[in-house]
PDB file of C-alpha atoms in Angstrom:
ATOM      1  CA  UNK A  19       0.000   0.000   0.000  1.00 55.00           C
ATOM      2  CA  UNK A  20       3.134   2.659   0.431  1.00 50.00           C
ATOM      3  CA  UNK A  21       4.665   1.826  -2.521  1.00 54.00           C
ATOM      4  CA  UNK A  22       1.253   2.264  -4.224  1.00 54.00           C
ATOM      5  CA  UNK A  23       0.726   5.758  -2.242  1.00 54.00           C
ATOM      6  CA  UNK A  24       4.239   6.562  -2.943  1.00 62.00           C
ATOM      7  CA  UNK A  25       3.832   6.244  -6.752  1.00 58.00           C
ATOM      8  CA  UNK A  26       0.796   8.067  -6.886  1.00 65.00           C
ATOM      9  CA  UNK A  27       2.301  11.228  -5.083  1.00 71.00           C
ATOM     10  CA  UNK A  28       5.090  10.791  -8.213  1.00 76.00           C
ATOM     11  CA  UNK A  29       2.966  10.722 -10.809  1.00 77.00           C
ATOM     12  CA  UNK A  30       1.009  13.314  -9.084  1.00 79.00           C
ATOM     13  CA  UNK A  31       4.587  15.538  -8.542  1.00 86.00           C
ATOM     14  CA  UNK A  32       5.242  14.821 -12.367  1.00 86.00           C
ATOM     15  CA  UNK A  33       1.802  15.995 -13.458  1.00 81.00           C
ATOM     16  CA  UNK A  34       2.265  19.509 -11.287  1.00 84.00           C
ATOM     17  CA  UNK A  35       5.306  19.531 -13.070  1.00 88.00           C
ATOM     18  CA  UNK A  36       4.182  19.042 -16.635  1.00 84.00           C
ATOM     19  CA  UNK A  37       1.085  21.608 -15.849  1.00 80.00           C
ATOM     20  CA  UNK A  38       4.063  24.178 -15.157  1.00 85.00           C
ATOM     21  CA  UNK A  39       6.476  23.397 -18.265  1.00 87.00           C
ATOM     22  CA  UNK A  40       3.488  23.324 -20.307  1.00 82.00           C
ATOM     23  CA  UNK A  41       1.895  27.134 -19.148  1.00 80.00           C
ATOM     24  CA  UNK A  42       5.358  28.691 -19.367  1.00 83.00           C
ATOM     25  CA  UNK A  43       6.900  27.435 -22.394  1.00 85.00           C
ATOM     26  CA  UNK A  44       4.191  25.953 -23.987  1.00 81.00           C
ATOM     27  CA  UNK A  45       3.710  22.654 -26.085  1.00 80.00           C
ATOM     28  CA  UNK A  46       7.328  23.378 -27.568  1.00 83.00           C
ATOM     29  CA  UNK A  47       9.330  23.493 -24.126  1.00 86.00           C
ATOM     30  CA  UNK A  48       7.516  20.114 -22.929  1.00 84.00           C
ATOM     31  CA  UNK A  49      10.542  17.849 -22.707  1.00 86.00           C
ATOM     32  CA  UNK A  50      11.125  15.160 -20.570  1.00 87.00           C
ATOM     33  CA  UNK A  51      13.983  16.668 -19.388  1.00 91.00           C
ATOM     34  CA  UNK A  52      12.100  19.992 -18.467  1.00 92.00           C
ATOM     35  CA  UNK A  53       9.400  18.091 -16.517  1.00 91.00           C
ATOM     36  CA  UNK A  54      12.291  16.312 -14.384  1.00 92.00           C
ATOM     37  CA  UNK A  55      13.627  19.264 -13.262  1.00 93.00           C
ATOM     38  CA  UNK A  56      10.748  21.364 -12.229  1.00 92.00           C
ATOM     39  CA  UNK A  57       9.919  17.718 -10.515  1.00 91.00           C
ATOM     40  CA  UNK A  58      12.745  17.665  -8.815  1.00 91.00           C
ATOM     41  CA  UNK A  59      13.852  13.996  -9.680  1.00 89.00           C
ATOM     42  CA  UNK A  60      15.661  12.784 -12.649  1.00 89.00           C
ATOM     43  CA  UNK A  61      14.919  12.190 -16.296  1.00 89.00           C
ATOM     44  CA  UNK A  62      14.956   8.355 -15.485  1.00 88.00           C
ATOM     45  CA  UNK A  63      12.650   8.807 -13.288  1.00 86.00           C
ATOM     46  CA  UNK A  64      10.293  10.544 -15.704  1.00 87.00           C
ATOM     47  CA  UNK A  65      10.944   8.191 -18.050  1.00 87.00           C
ATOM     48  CA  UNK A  66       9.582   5.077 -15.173  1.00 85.00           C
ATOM     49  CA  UNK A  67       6.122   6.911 -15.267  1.00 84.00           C
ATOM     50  CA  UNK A  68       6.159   7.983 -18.990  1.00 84.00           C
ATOM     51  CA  UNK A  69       8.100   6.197 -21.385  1.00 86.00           C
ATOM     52  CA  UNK A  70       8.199   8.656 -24.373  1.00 85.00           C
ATOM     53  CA  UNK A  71       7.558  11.830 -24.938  1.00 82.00           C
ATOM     54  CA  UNK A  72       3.970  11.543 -26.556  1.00 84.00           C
ATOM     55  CA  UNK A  73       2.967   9.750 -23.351  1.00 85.00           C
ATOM     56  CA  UNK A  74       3.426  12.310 -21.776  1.00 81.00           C
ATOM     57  CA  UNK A  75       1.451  14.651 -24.048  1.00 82.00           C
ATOM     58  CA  UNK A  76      -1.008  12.304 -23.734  1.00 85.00           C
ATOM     59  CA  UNK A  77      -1.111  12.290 -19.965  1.00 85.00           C
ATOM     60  CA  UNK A  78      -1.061  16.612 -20.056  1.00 82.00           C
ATOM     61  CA  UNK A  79      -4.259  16.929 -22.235  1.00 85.00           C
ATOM     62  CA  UNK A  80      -5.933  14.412 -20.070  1.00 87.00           C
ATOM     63  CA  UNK A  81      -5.301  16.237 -17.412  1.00 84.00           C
ATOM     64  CA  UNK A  82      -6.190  19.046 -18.801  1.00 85.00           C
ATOM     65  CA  UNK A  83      -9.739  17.558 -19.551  1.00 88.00           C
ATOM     66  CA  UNK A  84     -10.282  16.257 -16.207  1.00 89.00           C
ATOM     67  CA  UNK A  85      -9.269  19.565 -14.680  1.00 86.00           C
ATOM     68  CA  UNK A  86     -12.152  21.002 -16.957  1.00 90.00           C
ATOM     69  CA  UNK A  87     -14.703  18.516 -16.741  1.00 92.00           C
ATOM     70  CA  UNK A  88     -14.272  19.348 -12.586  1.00 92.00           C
ATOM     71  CA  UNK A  89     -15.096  22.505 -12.616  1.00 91.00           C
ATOM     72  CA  UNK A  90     -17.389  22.015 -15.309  1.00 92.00           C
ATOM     73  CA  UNK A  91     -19.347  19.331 -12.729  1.00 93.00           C
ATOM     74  CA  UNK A  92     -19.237  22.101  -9.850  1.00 92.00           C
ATOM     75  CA  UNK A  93     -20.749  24.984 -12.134  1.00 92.00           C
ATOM     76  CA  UNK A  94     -23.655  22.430 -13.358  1.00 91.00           C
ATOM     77  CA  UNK A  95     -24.575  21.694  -9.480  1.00 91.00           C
ATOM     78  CA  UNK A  96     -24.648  25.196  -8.799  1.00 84.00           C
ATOM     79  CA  UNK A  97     -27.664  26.398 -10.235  1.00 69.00           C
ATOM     80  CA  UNK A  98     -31.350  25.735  -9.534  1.00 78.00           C
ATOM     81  CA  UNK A  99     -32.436  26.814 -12.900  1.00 91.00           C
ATOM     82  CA  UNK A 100     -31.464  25.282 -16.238  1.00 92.00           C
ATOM     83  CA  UNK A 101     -30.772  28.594 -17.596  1.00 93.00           C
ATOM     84  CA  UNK A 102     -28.948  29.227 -14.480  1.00 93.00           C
ATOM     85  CA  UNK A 103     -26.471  26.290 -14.725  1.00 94.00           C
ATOM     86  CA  UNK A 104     -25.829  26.631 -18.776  1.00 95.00           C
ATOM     87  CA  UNK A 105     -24.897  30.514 -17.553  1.00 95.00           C
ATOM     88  CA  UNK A 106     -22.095  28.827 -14.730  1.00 94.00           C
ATOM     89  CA  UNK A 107     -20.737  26.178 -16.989  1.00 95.00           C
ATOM     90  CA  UNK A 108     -19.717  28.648 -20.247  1.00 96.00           C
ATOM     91  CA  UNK A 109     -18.481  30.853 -17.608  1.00 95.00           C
ATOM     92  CA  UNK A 110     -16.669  28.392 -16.292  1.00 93.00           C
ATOM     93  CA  UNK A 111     -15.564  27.632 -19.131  1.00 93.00           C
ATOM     94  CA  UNK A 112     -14.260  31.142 -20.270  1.00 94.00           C
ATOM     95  CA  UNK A 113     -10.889  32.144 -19.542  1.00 89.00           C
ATOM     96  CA  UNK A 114     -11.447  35.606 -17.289  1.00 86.00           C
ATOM     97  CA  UNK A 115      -9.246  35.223 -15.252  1.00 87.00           C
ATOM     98  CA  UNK A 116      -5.041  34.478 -15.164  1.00 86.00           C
ATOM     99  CA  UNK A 117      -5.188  31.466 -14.415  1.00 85.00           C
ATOM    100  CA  UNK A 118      -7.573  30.213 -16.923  1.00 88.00           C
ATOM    101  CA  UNK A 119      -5.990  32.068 -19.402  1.00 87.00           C
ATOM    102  CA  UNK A 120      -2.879  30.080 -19.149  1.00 84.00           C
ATOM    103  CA  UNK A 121      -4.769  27.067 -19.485  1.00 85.00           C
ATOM    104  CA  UNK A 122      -6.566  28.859 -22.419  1.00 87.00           C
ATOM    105  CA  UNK A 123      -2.884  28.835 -23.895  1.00 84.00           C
ATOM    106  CA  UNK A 124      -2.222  25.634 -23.152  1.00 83.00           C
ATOM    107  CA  UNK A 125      -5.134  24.406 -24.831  1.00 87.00           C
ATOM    108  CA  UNK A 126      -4.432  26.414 -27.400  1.00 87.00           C
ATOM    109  CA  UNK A 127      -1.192  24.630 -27.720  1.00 84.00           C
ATOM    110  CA  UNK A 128      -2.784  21.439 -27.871  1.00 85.00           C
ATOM    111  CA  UNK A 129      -5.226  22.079 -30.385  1.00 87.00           C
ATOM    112  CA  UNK A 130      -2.464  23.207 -32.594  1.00 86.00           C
ATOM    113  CA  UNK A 131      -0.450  19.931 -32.020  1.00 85.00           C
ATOM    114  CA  UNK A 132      -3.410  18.166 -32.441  1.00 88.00           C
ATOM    115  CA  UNK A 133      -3.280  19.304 -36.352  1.00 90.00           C
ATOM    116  CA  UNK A 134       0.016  16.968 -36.527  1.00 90.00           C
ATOM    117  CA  UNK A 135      -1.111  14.076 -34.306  1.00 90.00           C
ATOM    118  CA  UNK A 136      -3.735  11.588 -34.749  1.00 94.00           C
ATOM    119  CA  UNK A 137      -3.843  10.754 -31.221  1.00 90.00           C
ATOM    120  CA  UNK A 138      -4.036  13.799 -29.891  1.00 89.00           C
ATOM    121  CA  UNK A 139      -6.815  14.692 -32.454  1.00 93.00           C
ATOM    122  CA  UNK A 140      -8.640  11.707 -30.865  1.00 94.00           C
ATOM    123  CA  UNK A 141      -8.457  13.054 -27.490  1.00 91.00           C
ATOM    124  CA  UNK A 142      -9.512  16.629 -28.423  1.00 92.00           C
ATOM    125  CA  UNK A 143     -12.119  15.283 -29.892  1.00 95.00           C
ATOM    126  CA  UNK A 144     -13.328  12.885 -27.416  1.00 95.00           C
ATOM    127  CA  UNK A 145     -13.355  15.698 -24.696  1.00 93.00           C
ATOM    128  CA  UNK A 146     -14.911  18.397 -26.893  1.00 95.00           C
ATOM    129  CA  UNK A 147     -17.699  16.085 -27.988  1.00 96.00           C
ATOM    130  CA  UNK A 148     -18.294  15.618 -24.011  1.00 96.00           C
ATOM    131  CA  UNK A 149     -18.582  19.470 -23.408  1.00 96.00           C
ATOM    132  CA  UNK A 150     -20.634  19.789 -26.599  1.00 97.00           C
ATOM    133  CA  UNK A 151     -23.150  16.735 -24.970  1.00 97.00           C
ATOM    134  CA  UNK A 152     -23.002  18.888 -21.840  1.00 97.00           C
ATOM    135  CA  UNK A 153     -24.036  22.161 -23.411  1.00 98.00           C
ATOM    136  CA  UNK A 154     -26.681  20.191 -25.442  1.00 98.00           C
ATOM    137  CA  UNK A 155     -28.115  18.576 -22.121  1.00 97.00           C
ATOM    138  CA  UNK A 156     -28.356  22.073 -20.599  1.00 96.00           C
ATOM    139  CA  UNK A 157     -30.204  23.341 -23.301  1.00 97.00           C
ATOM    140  CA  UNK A 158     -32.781  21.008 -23.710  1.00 97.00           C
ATOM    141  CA  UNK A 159     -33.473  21.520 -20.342  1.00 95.00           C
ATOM    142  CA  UNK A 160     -33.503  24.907 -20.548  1.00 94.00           C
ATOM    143  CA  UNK A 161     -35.663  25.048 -23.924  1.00 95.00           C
ATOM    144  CA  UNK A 162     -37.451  21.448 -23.745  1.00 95.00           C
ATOM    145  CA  UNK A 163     -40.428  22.759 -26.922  1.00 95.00           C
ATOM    146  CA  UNK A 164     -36.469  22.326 -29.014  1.00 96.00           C
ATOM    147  CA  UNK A 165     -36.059  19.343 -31.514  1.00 96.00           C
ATOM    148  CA  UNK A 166     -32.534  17.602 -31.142  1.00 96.00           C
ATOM    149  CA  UNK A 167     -31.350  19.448 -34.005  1.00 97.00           C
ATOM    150  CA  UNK A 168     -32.190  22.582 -32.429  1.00 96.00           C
ATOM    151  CA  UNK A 169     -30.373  21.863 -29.111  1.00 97.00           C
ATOM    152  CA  UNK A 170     -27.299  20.154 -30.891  1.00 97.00           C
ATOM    153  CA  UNK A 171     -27.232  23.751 -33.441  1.00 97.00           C
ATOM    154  CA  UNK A 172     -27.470  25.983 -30.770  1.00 97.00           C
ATOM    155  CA  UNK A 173     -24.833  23.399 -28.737  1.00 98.00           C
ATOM    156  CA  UNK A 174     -22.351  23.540 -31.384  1.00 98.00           C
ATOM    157  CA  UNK A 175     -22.413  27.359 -31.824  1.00 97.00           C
ATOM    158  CA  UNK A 176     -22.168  27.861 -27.657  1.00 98.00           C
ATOM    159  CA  UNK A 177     -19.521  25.748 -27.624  1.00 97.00           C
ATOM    160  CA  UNK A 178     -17.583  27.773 -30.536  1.00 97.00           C
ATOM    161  CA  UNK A 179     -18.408  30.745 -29.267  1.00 97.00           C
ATOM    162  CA  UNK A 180     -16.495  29.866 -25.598  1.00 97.00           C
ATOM    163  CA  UNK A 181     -13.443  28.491 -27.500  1.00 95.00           C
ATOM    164  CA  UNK A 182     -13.199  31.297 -30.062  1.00 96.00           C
ATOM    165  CA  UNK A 183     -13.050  33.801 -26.598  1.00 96.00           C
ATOM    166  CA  UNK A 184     -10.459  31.106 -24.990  1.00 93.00           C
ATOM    167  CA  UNK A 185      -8.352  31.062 -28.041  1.00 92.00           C
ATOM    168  CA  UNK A 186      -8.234  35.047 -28.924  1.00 94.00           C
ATOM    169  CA  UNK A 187      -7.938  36.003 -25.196  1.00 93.00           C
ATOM    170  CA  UNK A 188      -4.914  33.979 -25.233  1.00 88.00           C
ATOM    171  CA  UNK A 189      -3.162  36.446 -27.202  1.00 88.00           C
ATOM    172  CA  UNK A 190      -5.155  39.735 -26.581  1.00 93.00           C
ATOM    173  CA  UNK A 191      -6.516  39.696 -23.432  1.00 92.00           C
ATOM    174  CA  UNK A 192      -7.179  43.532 -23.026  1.00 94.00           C
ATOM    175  CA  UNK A 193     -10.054  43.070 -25.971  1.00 96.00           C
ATOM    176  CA  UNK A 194     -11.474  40.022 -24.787  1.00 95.00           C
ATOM    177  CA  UNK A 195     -11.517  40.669 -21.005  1.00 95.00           C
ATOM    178  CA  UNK A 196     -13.498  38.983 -18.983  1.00 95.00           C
ATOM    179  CA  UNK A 197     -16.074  41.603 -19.328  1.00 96.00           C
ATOM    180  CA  UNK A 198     -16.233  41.223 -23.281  1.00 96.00           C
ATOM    181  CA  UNK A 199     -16.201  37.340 -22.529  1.00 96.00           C
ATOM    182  CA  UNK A 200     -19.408  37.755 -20.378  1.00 96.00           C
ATOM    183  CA  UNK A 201     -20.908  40.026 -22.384  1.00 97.00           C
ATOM    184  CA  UNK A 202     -20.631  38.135 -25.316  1.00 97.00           C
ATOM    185  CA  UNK A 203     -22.175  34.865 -23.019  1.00 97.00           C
ATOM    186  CA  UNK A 204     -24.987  36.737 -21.639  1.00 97.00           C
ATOM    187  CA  UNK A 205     -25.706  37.814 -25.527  1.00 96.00           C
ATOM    188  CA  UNK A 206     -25.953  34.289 -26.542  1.00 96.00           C
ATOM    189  CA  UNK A 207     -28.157  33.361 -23.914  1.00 96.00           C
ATOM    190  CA  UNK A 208     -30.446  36.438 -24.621  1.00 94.00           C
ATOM    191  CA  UNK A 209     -30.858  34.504 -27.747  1.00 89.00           C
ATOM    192  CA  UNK A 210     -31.905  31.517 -26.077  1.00 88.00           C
ATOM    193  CA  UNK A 211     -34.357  32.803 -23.910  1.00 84.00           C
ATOM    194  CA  UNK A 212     -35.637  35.110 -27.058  1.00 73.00           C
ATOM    195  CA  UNK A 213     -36.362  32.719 -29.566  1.00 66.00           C
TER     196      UNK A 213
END
């Protein structure tokens, strides 16, 4: 049972330190070598846990996911209304604050790698297909006279409309401040409500 607890606080050291390599030199600076010494421990040991790089990019945007899909979970319990809880999770979702916008860049990072990489493709795919059945949940809860079509439409352009903020506040986050980002949420769900 130690040695179990004592390889879970490893791999739980090396994904801290992967999280960190990742938000401040990005997708490119992910090494193994990197990740071994903001862990602390050696490349070998790095290399016990995750035998190549790519299973270690693997084992970031999973992370990254569950991280999401977390606070994602906690926004959803949080409100009493429908309307209420599809308001908390694409806030949630949008990157207002610093924190999230370094995870907005490291997403970013990962969709661009995921261009190059079948695998990673897979698993951005996987996980936004997940949000998008999240969002499309909400909605039909929040607008039940919908067809599927209507839910999954109006889904698919919530969804876009979250990750299009995430991805240009990366870069410019004086225009799309977390203001703009709400405004631009709380415009989309006037839409809901309207139609």
């Amino acid at each position: 049972m130690a040695r179990r607890r004592d390889l879970e606080g490893h791999q739980e050291r090396l994904s801290t330190a992967t999280w960190s390599v990742l938000a401040e030199h990005g997708l490119a600076g992910l090494t193994l070598r990197a990740v071994a010494e903001r862990a602390g421990c050696s490349t070998g040991l790095v290399l016990h846990t995750f035998p190549d790089k790519q299973a270690l990019l693997v084992h970031a945007r999973t992370l990254l996911h569950e991280r999401t899909a977390a606070r994602a979970d906690a926004a959803q319990a949080s409100g009493l209304e429908p309307l209420d809880a599809l308001r908390a999770v694409l806030m949630q979702a949008a990157s207002g604050s610093d924190d999230k916008r370094e995870e907005a860049r490291v997403w970013v990072g990962f969709l661009a790698a995921a261009l190059a990489d079948p695998e990673l493709a897979r698993l951005h795919q996987a996980h936004n297909r997940a949000f998008l059945r999240r969002i499309q949940h909400l909605l039909a809860a929040c607008r039940p006279d919908w067809s599927e079509d209507q839910t999954m439409g109006s889904a698919k352009a919530l969804v876009s409309l979250v990750e299009g903020l995430n991805a240009l506040a990366a870069v410019d986050p004086d225009t799309y401040s977390a203001a703009a980002q709400q405004a631009a949420i709380e415009a989309a769900l006037h839409q809901i409500r309207a139609e």
